[in-house]
């Protein structure tokens, strides 16, 4: 039972293999009346395209989205929005050697065992190429959220252990201007040096991406299994290479005491009487250890989480592995690979977050009579 | 749109408020023919019951499960299995003071804003009492997994910053015998002392629970959104108080290099020819930084993850908060509360893990012709 | 993959076998704030209880619903509403003979082949007893619809080929007062005579149930697969013994010409400007061949459909069949059986209709920005 | 909450408006290893294309399917199969007059009220053009079923009240050779004459399509809501213009007695012992009033149902209707329209049936341990 549909009301279905004809998505459930065009999608895809920095692959993808349905005279019809992005930059010959040998840290072997066959060219469906479709779907979700005053911003918090200082909940123009999406020029420079060093050694790096959503009213999240943080955890963990996620104080909270950990609400916010707005407003708190979620419901604070990405498993260095017959084999991975996925993962994390928030916003409409 | 159903094929639906008549679950989709009785459920519920240690509430719950349907002559019929657990130990009067004032770190305020009303007695649906229903459903999932050679074990890895050494993938009889579910007598003693200290100070503690599944064949997980780790992340993050989850090397992998991070498969395993078993077998690796998951699919290694729990927000210490009118208010929380949820959360983490694995085992049956 | 969950937002999950401890349901997704108590459910269950006429079984069921969760101080909390109805009138001994022989027209044999085992006492899960849980869930849906001005009424249109005249879209007090739920005293008398005749012959009868919903605004139904009529067709066909369903002119429309078949909208209704009410209002038409549905969306006309029920397969007459070994066997079915299910099916058809409408009402909230 | 996804495991998602860039589908959940290419899809699309008879529109569509993903070296990968069919024959100018006036019998008005805007060119998403995507998805389902020995055949049983004799469960080569898909040369000739007459009068016709599936083993269908007949009812009723569906004796069974209605199983079939095949075999019955379904589960008999189609609402004759302001208006519908949809609906009914059967075949894999 395949798992290529995400969401309950605002749904994204993605398709496409790395070296097939195209990747793409169908967004089903986007409300009618939203202003939307191909530019909205193109802008987000451009942020994911390689080439921003030394950390990125040199594979060049046009990433030109074609919207096949769901839009009429510049507005969504309430019908499925199908978006196709042709694969144009793939070089299948790079992968001929990988037919019978399994790359360590990749899904090659498990995919073949599970399905009985696989598209060995560039990882097929398990390639990071697949995330272009997520970004396209996420662009629609972002447009819907923006219409409702909600913005989602992610950035690289650290690469190869080199961390930027906490940028708080503010704006992050700076992150788009360096190649690493790091909210600090200083840190970006240190990272650049480290990346060069790893590249020379035939190595790769991991990192941490941080994400915040501003303008989120109280009430997003459906207890008990579809809590805001639970669905975000699924959404973000489903991005290849993510190995962990934490909200607010996260793993740090495990060592706190109760009085340290509790964010207390500050005076000035009154709960509306029954029948009032189902959005509530913004509430101020003494801190944000919760990451903006209480009991699985957004609490009016800034939504804040971090995701850990493992190093890119495709490295230039020679590695030991096994082949299809179970014998030990040496492997040297050619092709054009990112050194660290974090900069290009930033819009993917935003996209998955936006998909969760758009869906929960619509689900929340059924909470009251 | 409420979120009380979990799973696609093997589904658990839970219900019940802390101080209502009962909590319970319906398991829909458990295959026919599984040997099952109330004892199987009772045993798991007993592990979650309070009273194991100084860390636990003194609320006493009989936690007697009644199976209303789905079993005939000791075997599952393939029909829904409804299990009811009556609430017997609740004392509503403890909560009268909480009608108009919001406990910091709890969902009281956001719940009232979202739904327009709430059951203020003990948190209602957002109480940890709700997890008894998860454990009951999980007991069914565990029985199904055991029939297929898969076992799930969790334990407390740390409380209040005091950590046990890594117990590896072995057996953990010791964990059930101390009150904290810590796989080390030494660490348990240190934790006991720390808990006493926190209790005296009117404080509470957080901790980390670790979980492993053994015997898991290659192939669990449905790319791209319903990856094994993605669904586990949703499942575990949906447990109240969890603030983070990480697989294998987790956040640590963000600072590794590619060659450090990659686990390489060891010689000796041959991929079956097309048409072979869809389970594959066990594969040996040079390490387990992946936590047993590659590309969202189980890779034959031991499944391994950790979850961070925040400190119990209900503390004896006086706290500042707000009341319904938005004015600052002092709160002193009475009632019987856990100091740290970790020991009692252990069977809940196992239950949620088992529900994910049972569902993915059945979903995997549709992977091939 | 079991199919005991119905609905997308307003969900009903049912459980229970005919001769097990109980049948019941969980309603997940009912909005918070709805006034509801056990009496609302009890009233509907009473309409389904046997004993109204000579057509019904003499099995007596108390059908006392216990609401275990989801209600606080007389209002729904937005959490799952679990309702349990204990089985009290079952006599398992009636069924001992049926262990090894299959009743014609029943699911005994196919159930055993599909699942490998079955509860042979009274059909187990495939018994009509299961519909009590549907009625309980439907009672919640009806209360939600009533709050929104929508009412659902069904009645028996014919039994054993004896038809009542078309009662139009009006009120039907008369139907509740004769034992057959027929909207005509005259027809009821004819049917009573026919039923006596069939009973004496050890036979049973089929019939047609008709259903209308009044007050339904324009806009219920989600193209393209979840059209109003498509979901109603699933809902009603899922009731045991239903062999067909038709809307408006139904099968009759297959022989009409286009100008006969088209209902034309009458002047006087203006479509609201963008941003207007998403409910629209009532629209008048020249007729109702459509049955109140156009393109899968309610069109403001009265919703109208008919369902055909086959005769009760359990008849007193001796029948030929096969046993477990595949040999021909004679069967004489004892126990207490309805002669015709139609009167008791009336509240079940209403319940399933109400579940569809409640769900589509909530789904419709996501149609626009 | 849009309804463009169909199925639980074998899922079809469709998209596209009549006069947009394309229609198409994504099939998610088709098992890996199935031989499939564009020809398989093209053949089915050709059967739906207009031009077979006087009953069809003269709009000409190339209906060339492009498979964008999910296939590698001629076999399915287990990943989503995206298929795009460009719209090439649309003439939007035909529809300029329909911007402000609503066609009787169409969804124009209700669509605009529900969504606040609509694509007025040819009905947009509610056009019969949408069914091309269903046929494409159904072609994949049919290939999967054929691999498992199941075939699905539909034909026109009657048009404008002129009926063909019952063709039984046999082969129907003849149906593909006349323009009406009627399994009788004689009836086809009578229908042709009637269609000419209606055309001259500016009228249209309805009809009945009949469908049978052969080779279906016992066990398809998931009680209680997802019964085989219930899901087929949803699937078929979701096709535009369908007003009713009946299985086996259908509405006729409402007037039968129990002993007439019951099909009795014939000696010779033994239920396999526990652990045996979960398919069971074919069972012979004394008749087929059940239409091949008992208790919602396929019973080994030939699956048989009929669907009633209303006349095409777009007729050449002048009609009265209303405009956007609610005033009475005359309408004369130009453009190229079918006189009767039945011949072209035949492959659509087959496609929807195949989608239900493919999904239930996979769901059935989870029925037993």
Short mmCIF file of N, CA, C and O in Angstrom, two decimals, chain A residues 1 3-4 102 106 111 113-114 116 203-204 206-207 219 221-227 230 233-234 237-238 243-247 253-254 256-259 262 264 267-269 271 274 290 294 311 313 319-320 326 363 368, chain B residues 1 3 102 106 111 113-114 116 203-204 206-207 219 221-227 230 233-234 237-238 243-247 253-254 256-259 262 264 267-269 271 274 290 294 311 313 319-320 324 326 363 368:
data_model
loop_
_atom_site.label_atom_id
_atom_site.label_comp_id
_atom_site.label_asym_id
_atom_site.label_seq_id
_atom_site.Cartn_x
_atom_site.Cartn_y
_atom_site.Cartn_z
N UNK A 1 0.85 -1.20 0.00
CA UNK A 1 0.00 0.00 0.00
C UNK A 1 0.87 1.23 0.00
O UNK A 1 1.48 1.60 1.01
N UNK A 3 2.49 4.99 -0.27
CA UNK A 3 2.27 6.13 0.61
C UNK A 3 2.61 7.45 -0.05
O UNK A 3 3.36 8.23 0.52
N UNK A 4 2.03 7.71 -1.20
CA UNK A 4 2.38 8.92 -1.94
C UNK A 4 1.32 10.00 -1.85
O UNK A 4 1.36 10.98 -2.60
N UNK A 102 25.27 -2.16 -4.38
CA UNK A 102 24.42 -1.30 -3.57
C UNK A 102 25.21 -0.21 -2.87
O UNK A 102 26.18 -0.49 -2.18
N UNK A 106 22.18 4.26 1.13
CA UNK A 106 21.07 4.50 0.21
C UNK A 106 20.04 3.38 0.32
O UNK A 106 20.29 2.33 0.92
N UNK A 111 15.13 -1.41 -1.31
CA UNK A 111 14.12 -1.20 -2.35
C UNK A 111 13.98 -2.45 -3.22
O UNK A 111 12.87 -2.90 -3.50
N UNK A 113 14.79 -5.51 -2.46
CA UNK A 113 14.22 -6.63 -1.70
C UNK A 113 12.71 -6.45 -1.54
O UNK A 113 11.93 -7.38 -1.69
N UNK A 114 12.30 -5.22 -1.25
CA UNK A 114 10.87 -4.97 -1.01
C UNK A 114 10.04 -5.15 -2.28
O UNK A 114 8.99 -5.78 -2.26
N UNK A 116 11.20 -6.15 -5.51
CA UNK A 116 11.59 -7.16 -6.48
C UNK A 116 12.27 -6.58 -7.70
O UNK A 116 12.84 -7.30 -8.51
N UNK A 203 34.47 13.70 0.86
CA UNK A 203 33.52 13.48 1.95
C UNK A 203 32.25 14.31 1.78
O UNK A 203 32.13 15.08 0.80
N UNK A 204 31.33 14.17 2.70
CA UNK A 204 30.10 14.96 2.70
C UNK A 204 29.78 15.38 4.12
O UNK A 204 30.45 14.95 5.06
N UNK A 206 26.60 16.59 7.17
CA UNK A 206 25.22 16.70 7.61
C UNK A 206 24.95 18.09 8.14
O UNK A 206 25.81 18.99 8.03
N UNK A 207 23.78 18.28 8.71
CA UNK A 207 23.46 19.60 9.25
C UNK A 207 22.09 19.63 9.89
O UNK A 207 21.39 18.63 9.94
N UNK A 219 -5.08 26.85 17.88
CA UNK A 219 -6.10 25.89 17.47
C UNK A 219 -5.73 24.93 16.36
O UNK A 219 -6.52 24.05 16.03
N UNK A 221 -4.25 21.66 14.95
CA UNK A 221 -3.86 20.35 15.48
C UNK A 221 -5.09 19.59 15.93
O UNK A 221 -6.00 20.17 16.52
N UNK A 222 -5.11 18.28 15.62
CA UNK A 222 -6.30 17.48 15.93
C UNK A 222 -5.93 16.35 16.87
O UNK A 222 -5.38 15.33 16.45
N UNK A 223 -6.17 16.53 18.17
CA UNK A 223 -5.89 15.44 19.09
C UNK A 223 -6.72 14.20 18.74
O UNK A 223 -7.83 14.34 18.24
N UNK A 224 -6.18 12.98 19.04
CA UNK A 224 -4.95 12.76 19.75
C UNK A 224 -3.81 12.29 18.84
O UNK A 224 -2.65 12.48 19.19
N UNK A 225 -4.13 11.68 17.70
CA UNK A 225 -3.04 11.17 16.87
C UNK A 225 -2.54 12.20 15.86
O UNK A 225 -1.41 12.12 15.40
N UNK A 226 -3.41 13.12 15.51
CA UNK A 226 -3.05 14.08 14.47
C UNK A 226 -2.72 15.44 15.06
O UNK A 226 -3.12 16.49 14.54
N UNK A 227 -1.95 15.38 16.14
CA UNK A 227 -1.48 16.60 16.77
C UNK A 227 -0.60 17.39 15.79
O UNK A 227 0.03 16.79 14.91
N UNK A 230 2.84 16.07 15.87
CA UNK A 230 2.92 14.70 15.35
C UNK A 230 2.90 14.70 13.83
O UNK A 230 3.70 14.02 13.18
N UNK A 233 6.07 16.06 12.49
CA UNK A 233 7.14 15.07 12.63
C UNK A 233 7.09 14.08 11.47
O UNK A 233 8.12 13.76 10.85
N UNK A 234 5.89 13.60 11.13
CA UNK A 234 5.77 12.70 9.98
C UNK A 234 6.24 13.41 8.71
O UNK A 234 7.03 12.87 7.92
N UNK A 237 10.12 14.10 8.83
CA UNK A 237 10.88 12.84 8.82
C UNK A 237 10.74 12.13 7.47
O UNK A 237 11.58 11.29 7.13
N UNK A 238 9.69 12.43 6.72
CA UNK A 238 9.51 11.76 5.42
C UNK A 238 10.44 12.33 4.35
O UNK A 238 10.49 11.80 3.23
N UNK A 243 17.08 12.55 10.21
CA UNK A 243 17.24 11.50 11.24
C UNK A 243 16.63 11.89 12.58
O UNK A 243 16.65 11.08 13.52
N UNK A 244 16.13 13.13 12.70
CA UNK A 244 15.52 13.52 13.97
C UNK A 244 14.81 14.84 13.86
O UNK A 244 15.07 15.63 12.93
N UNK A 245 13.88 15.07 14.77
CA UNK A 245 13.17 16.34 14.82
C UNK A 245 12.87 16.66 16.27
O UNK A 245 12.62 15.75 17.07
N UNK A 246 12.95 17.95 16.63
CA UNK A 246 12.60 18.35 17.99
C UNK A 246 11.91 19.70 17.97
O UNK A 246 12.20 20.55 17.13
N UNK A 247 10.98 19.88 18.88
CA UNK A 247 10.19 21.12 18.98
C UNK A 247 10.62 21.91 20.20
O UNK A 247 10.81 21.35 21.28
N UNK A 253 14.81 19.63 26.81
CA UNK A 253 13.79 19.68 27.87
C UNK A 253 13.82 18.43 28.74
O UNK A 253 13.33 18.45 29.87
N UNK A 254 14.42 17.35 28.22
CA UNK A 254 14.48 16.10 29.00
C UNK A 254 15.31 16.27 30.27
O UNK A 254 15.16 15.51 31.23
N UNK A 256 15.46 19.32 31.93
CA UNK A 256 14.95 20.47 32.69
C UNK A 256 14.09 20.02 33.87
O UNK A 256 13.62 18.89 33.91
N UNK A 257 13.82 20.96 34.78
CA UNK A 257 12.81 20.72 35.80
C UNK A 257 11.49 21.32 35.30
O UNK A 257 11.47 22.12 34.35
N UNK A 258 10.40 20.95 35.94
CA UNK A 258 9.08 21.41 35.50
C UNK A 258 8.96 22.92 35.47
O UNK A 258 8.41 23.48 34.51
N UNK A 259 9.47 23.59 36.47
CA UNK A 259 9.28 25.05 36.49
C UNK A 259 10.14 25.74 35.44
O UNK A 259 9.78 26.80 34.94
N UNK A 262 8.09 24.80 31.86
CA UNK A 262 6.78 25.42 31.60
C UNK A 262 6.90 26.86 31.10
O UNK A 262 7.50 27.70 31.76
N UNK A 264 4.85 30.13 30.82
CA UNK A 264 3.56 30.54 31.38
C UNK A 264 2.93 31.63 30.51
O UNK A 264 3.63 32.52 30.00
N UNK A 267 -0.47 37.75 31.12
CA UNK A 267 -1.77 38.40 31.26
C UNK A 267 -2.12 39.20 30.00
O UNK A 267 -1.24 39.62 29.25
N UNK A 268 -3.39 39.38 29.77
CA UNK A 268 -3.81 40.26 28.67
C UNK A 268 -4.62 39.56 27.61
O UNK A 268 -5.21 40.20 26.75
N UNK A 269 -4.67 38.23 27.66
CA UNK A 269 -5.45 37.54 26.66
C UNK A 269 -6.66 36.88 27.31
O UNK A 269 -6.51 36.08 28.22
N UNK A 271 -10.00 34.45 26.90
CA UNK A 271 -10.59 33.45 26.02
C UNK A 271 -11.97 33.93 25.58
O UNK A 271 -12.77 34.35 26.40
N UNK A 274 -18.17 31.40 24.35
CA UNK A 274 -18.64 30.41 23.40
C UNK A 274 -19.24 31.08 22.17
O UNK A 274 -19.98 32.03 22.28
N UNK A 290 8.02 25.21 24.51
CA UNK A 290 7.02 24.33 23.90
C UNK A 290 7.17 24.29 22.39
O UNK A 290 6.62 23.40 21.73
N UNK A 294 0.98 22.97 22.44
CA UNK A 294 0.58 22.40 23.73
C UNK A 294 -0.52 21.38 23.50
O UNK A 294 -1.54 21.71 22.88
N UNK A 311 24.71 13.19 6.76
CA UNK A 311 25.55 13.56 5.60
C UNK A 311 25.03 12.85 4.34
O UNK A 311 24.47 11.74 4.43
N UNK A 313 24.93 10.41 1.61
CA UNK A 313 25.62 9.12 1.58
C UNK A 313 26.47 8.89 0.33
O UNK A 313 27.38 8.07 0.35
N UNK A 319 34.37 3.15 -1.17
CA UNK A 319 33.72 2.51 -0.01
C UNK A 319 33.58 1.00 -0.25
O UNK A 319 33.51 0.56 -1.38
N UNK A 320 33.49 0.27 0.85
CA UNK A 320 33.16 -1.15 0.76
C UNK A 320 31.66 -1.35 0.86
O UNK A 320 30.98 -0.65 1.60
N UNK A 326 25.62 -10.88 -2.86
CA UNK A 326 25.98 -10.95 -1.45
C UNK A 326 27.48 -10.92 -1.22
O UNK A 326 27.95 -11.05 -0.10
N UNK A 363 -8.97 21.43 8.42
CA UNK A 363 -9.56 20.47 9.35
C UNK A 363 -10.16 21.19 10.56
O UNK A 363 -11.19 20.78 11.09
N UNK A 368 -16.07 23.08 15.52
CA UNK A 368 -17.24 23.54 16.27
C UNK A 368 -18.51 23.51 15.45
O UNK A 368 -18.45 23.48 14.23
N UNK B 1 -12.04 18.29 12.13
CA UNK B 1 -11.86 16.90 11.74
C UNK B 1 -10.96 16.23 12.75
O UNK B 1 -9.74 16.43 12.77
N UNK B 3 -8.90 13.59 15.11
CA UNK B 3 -7.78 12.73 14.74
C UNK B 3 -7.61 11.56 15.68
O UNK B 3 -6.50 11.31 16.16
N UNK B 102 -5.85 28.50 33.99
CA UNK B 102 -5.18 27.59 33.06
C UNK B 102 -3.83 27.15 33.58
O UNK B 102 -2.99 27.97 33.92
N UNK B 106 0.05 22.94 30.06
CA UNK B 106 -1.05 22.04 29.72
C UNK B 106 -1.86 22.62 28.55
O UNK B 106 -1.72 23.78 28.18
N UNK B 111 -7.27 24.30 24.31
CA UNK B 111 -8.42 23.43 24.09
C UNK B 111 -9.71 24.26 24.15
O UNK B 111 -10.59 24.12 23.31
N UNK B 113 -10.06 27.44 23.68
CA UNK B 113 -10.16 28.36 22.54
C UNK B 113 -10.56 27.60 21.27
O UNK B 113 -11.40 28.06 20.50
N UNK B 114 -9.99 26.42 21.08
CA UNK B 114 -10.29 25.66 19.87
C UNK B 114 -11.72 25.15 19.83
O UNK B 114 -12.41 25.27 18.82
N UNK B 116 -14.28 25.73 22.25
CA UNK B 116 -15.34 26.53 22.86
C UNK B 116 -15.79 26.02 24.21
O UNK B 116 -16.51 26.69 24.93
N UNK B 203 8.94 19.89 42.41
CA UNK B 203 9.32 19.94 41.00
C UNK B 203 9.01 18.63 40.27
O UNK B 203 8.54 17.67 40.88
N UNK B 204 9.33 18.60 39.01
CA UNK B 204 9.15 17.38 38.21
C UNK B 204 10.35 17.23 37.29
O UNK B 204 11.20 18.13 37.21
N UNK B 206 12.00 15.57 33.36
CA UNK B 206 11.83 15.00 32.02
C UNK B 206 12.74 13.79 31.86
O UNK B 206 13.39 13.36 32.80
N UNK B 207 12.79 13.26 30.64
CA UNK B 207 13.65 12.10 30.43
C UNK B 207 13.63 11.65 28.98
O UNK B 207 12.96 12.25 28.13
N UNK B 219 11.93 -4.26 4.52
CA UNK B 219 10.77 -3.95 3.70
C UNK B 219 9.62 -3.23 4.36
O UNK B 219 8.66 -2.87 3.68
N UNK B 221 7.69 -0.09 5.50
CA UNK B 221 7.73 1.35 5.23
C UNK B 221 7.27 1.61 3.81
O UNK B 221 7.64 0.88 2.89
N UNK B 222 6.44 2.64 3.62
CA UNK B 222 5.87 2.92 2.31
C UNK B 222 6.30 4.30 1.83
O UNK B 222 5.75 5.32 2.24
N UNK B 223 7.31 4.35 0.98
CA UNK B 223 7.72 5.64 0.44
C UNK B 223 6.57 6.28 -0.35
O UNK B 223 5.78 5.57 -0.95
N UNK B 224 6.50 7.65 -0.37
CA UNK B 224 7.49 8.54 0.16
C UNK B 224 7.04 9.21 1.46
O UNK B 224 7.87 9.64 2.25
N UNK B 225 5.71 9.33 1.69
CA UNK B 225 5.28 10.04 2.89
C UNK B 225 5.11 9.10 4.09
O UNK B 225 5.19 9.53 5.23
N UNK B 226 4.84 7.85 3.82
CA UNK B 226 4.57 6.91 4.91
C UNK B 226 5.77 6.02 5.18
O UNK B 226 5.65 4.80 5.37
N UNK B 227 6.93 6.65 5.19
CA UNK B 227 8.16 5.94 5.52
C UNK B 227 8.06 5.39 6.94
O UNK B 227 7.36 5.97 7.79
N UNK B 230 8.98 8.02 9.37
CA UNK B 230 8.02 9.12 9.37
C UNK B 230 6.77 8.75 10.18
O UNK B 230 6.29 9.54 11.00
N UNK B 233 7.58 8.60 13.79
CA UNK B 233 7.71 9.94 14.34
C UNK B 233 6.33 10.51 14.68
O UNK B 233 6.13 11.08 15.76
N UNK B 234 5.37 10.32 13.77
CA UNK B 234 4.01 10.79 14.09
C UNK B 234 3.47 10.05 15.32
O UNK B 234 2.94 10.66 16.25
N UNK B 237 5.46 11.15 18.55
CA UNK B 237 5.22 12.56 18.87
C UNK B 237 3.78 12.80 19.30
O UNK B 237 3.48 13.80 19.94
N UNK B 238 2.88 11.90 18.94
CA UNK B 238 1.48 12.09 19.33
C UNK B 238 1.23 11.73 20.79
O UNK B 238 0.14 11.95 21.32
N UNK B 243 8.78 15.78 23.05
CA UNK B 243 9.24 17.01 22.37
C UNK B 243 10.24 16.73 21.25
O UNK B 243 10.66 17.68 20.56
N UNK B 244 10.65 15.47 21.08
CA UNK B 244 11.59 15.19 20.01
C UNK B 244 11.77 13.71 19.81
O UNK B 244 11.48 12.91 20.71
N UNK B 245 12.21 13.34 18.61
CA UNK B 245 12.49 11.94 18.32
C UNK B 245 13.68 11.88 17.38
O UNK B 245 13.85 12.75 16.51
N UNK B 246 14.53 10.87 17.55
CA UNK B 246 15.67 10.70 16.64
C UNK B 246 15.94 9.22 16.42
O UNK B 246 15.74 8.40 17.31
N UNK B 247 16.37 8.90 15.22
CA UNK B 247 16.65 7.51 14.83
C UNK B 247 18.14 7.29 14.70
O UNK B 247 18.86 8.12 14.13
N UNK B 253 24.23 12.66 13.96
CA UNK B 253 24.67 12.44 12.57
C UNK B 253 24.85 13.75 11.82
O UNK B 253 25.57 13.80 10.82
N UNK B 254 24.24 14.82 12.32
CA UNK B 254 24.37 16.12 11.65
C UNK B 254 25.80 16.64 11.66
O UNK B 254 26.18 17.46 10.83
N UNK B 256 28.49 14.45 11.63
CA UNK B 256 29.38 13.41 11.10
C UNK B 256 29.78 13.71 9.65
O UNK B 256 29.14 14.52 8.98
N UNK B 257 30.80 13.01 9.19
CA UNK B 257 31.10 13.03 7.75
C UNK B 257 30.41 11.82 7.11
O UNK B 257 29.99 10.89 7.81
N UNK B 258 30.34 11.85 5.79
CA UNK B 258 29.63 10.78 5.08
C UNK B 258 30.18 9.40 5.37
O UNK B 258 29.41 8.45 5.59
N UNK B 259 31.49 9.28 5.39
CA UNK B 259 32.04 7.93 5.59
C UNK B 259 31.84 7.44 7.02
O UNK B 259 31.74 6.24 7.25
N UNK B 262 27.73 6.52 7.07
CA UNK B 262 27.23 5.36 6.31
C UNK B 262 27.50 4.03 7.02
O UNK B 262 28.65 3.72 7.35
N UNK B 264 27.81 0.22 6.33
CA UNK B 264 27.92 -0.56 5.10
C UNK B 264 27.43 -1.99 5.33
O UNK B 264 27.66 -2.58 6.38
N UNK B 267 29.07 -8.64 3.74
CA UNK B 267 28.92 -9.73 2.78
C UNK B 267 28.11 -10.88 3.38
O UNK B 267 28.07 -11.06 4.59
N UNK B 268 27.49 -11.62 2.52
CA UNK B 268 26.82 -12.83 2.98
C UNK B 268 25.33 -12.84 2.75
O UNK B 268 24.66 -13.86 2.89
N UNK B 269 24.77 -11.70 2.36
CA UNK B 269 23.34 -11.66 2.10
C UNK B 269 23.08 -11.46 0.61
O UNK B 269 23.54 -10.48 0.02
N UNK B 271 20.33 -10.87 -2.43
CA UNK B 271 18.97 -10.45 -2.69
C UNK B 271 18.24 -11.56 -3.43
O UNK B 271 18.74 -12.08 -4.41
N UNK B 274 13.60 -12.31 -8.34
CA UNK B 274 12.21 -11.88 -8.46
C UNK B 274 11.27 -13.01 -8.12
O UNK B 274 11.46 -14.14 -8.54
N UNK B 290 21.97 4.34 11.08
CA UNK B 290 20.69 4.55 10.41
C UNK B 290 19.51 4.27 11.34
O UNK B 290 18.38 4.67 11.04
N UNK B 294 16.43 2.80 5.99
CA UNK B 294 17.08 3.44 4.83
C UNK B 294 16.00 3.81 3.82
O UNK B 294 15.22 2.94 3.42
N UNK B 311 9.45 17.62 31.22
CA UNK B 311 9.02 17.37 32.60
C UNK B 311 7.49 17.46 32.70
O UNK B 311 6.86 18.21 31.95
N UNK B 313 4.18 18.88 33.50
CA UNK B 313 3.90 20.30 33.75
C UNK B 313 3.15 20.55 35.06
O UNK B 313 3.20 21.67 35.58
N UNK B 319 2.78 28.52 40.86
CA UNK B 319 3.17 29.09 39.56
C UNK B 319 2.29 30.29 39.21
O UNK B 319 1.15 30.37 39.66
N UNK B 320 2.80 31.14 38.36
CA UNK B 320 1.99 32.23 37.82
C UNK B 320 1.36 31.78 36.51
O UNK B 320 1.98 31.08 35.72
N UNK B 324 -9.47 32.85 32.97
CA UNK B 324 -10.32 32.99 31.78
C UNK B 324 -10.52 34.42 31.31
O UNK B 324 -10.87 34.67 30.17
N UNK B 326 -8.20 36.63 31.37
CA UNK B 326 -6.95 37.18 30.88
C UNK B 326 -6.12 37.84 31.96
O UNK B 326 -5.07 38.43 31.69
N UNK B 363 0.42 -3.49 5.17
CA UNK B 363 0.52 -2.67 3.96
C UNK B 363 1.55 -3.26 3.00
O UNK B 363 1.38 -3.20 1.79
N UNK B 368 3.93 -6.23 -3.98
CA UNK B 368 4.26 -6.96 -5.21
C UNK B 368 3.03 -7.66 -5.79
O UNK B 368 2.07 -7.92 -5.10
#
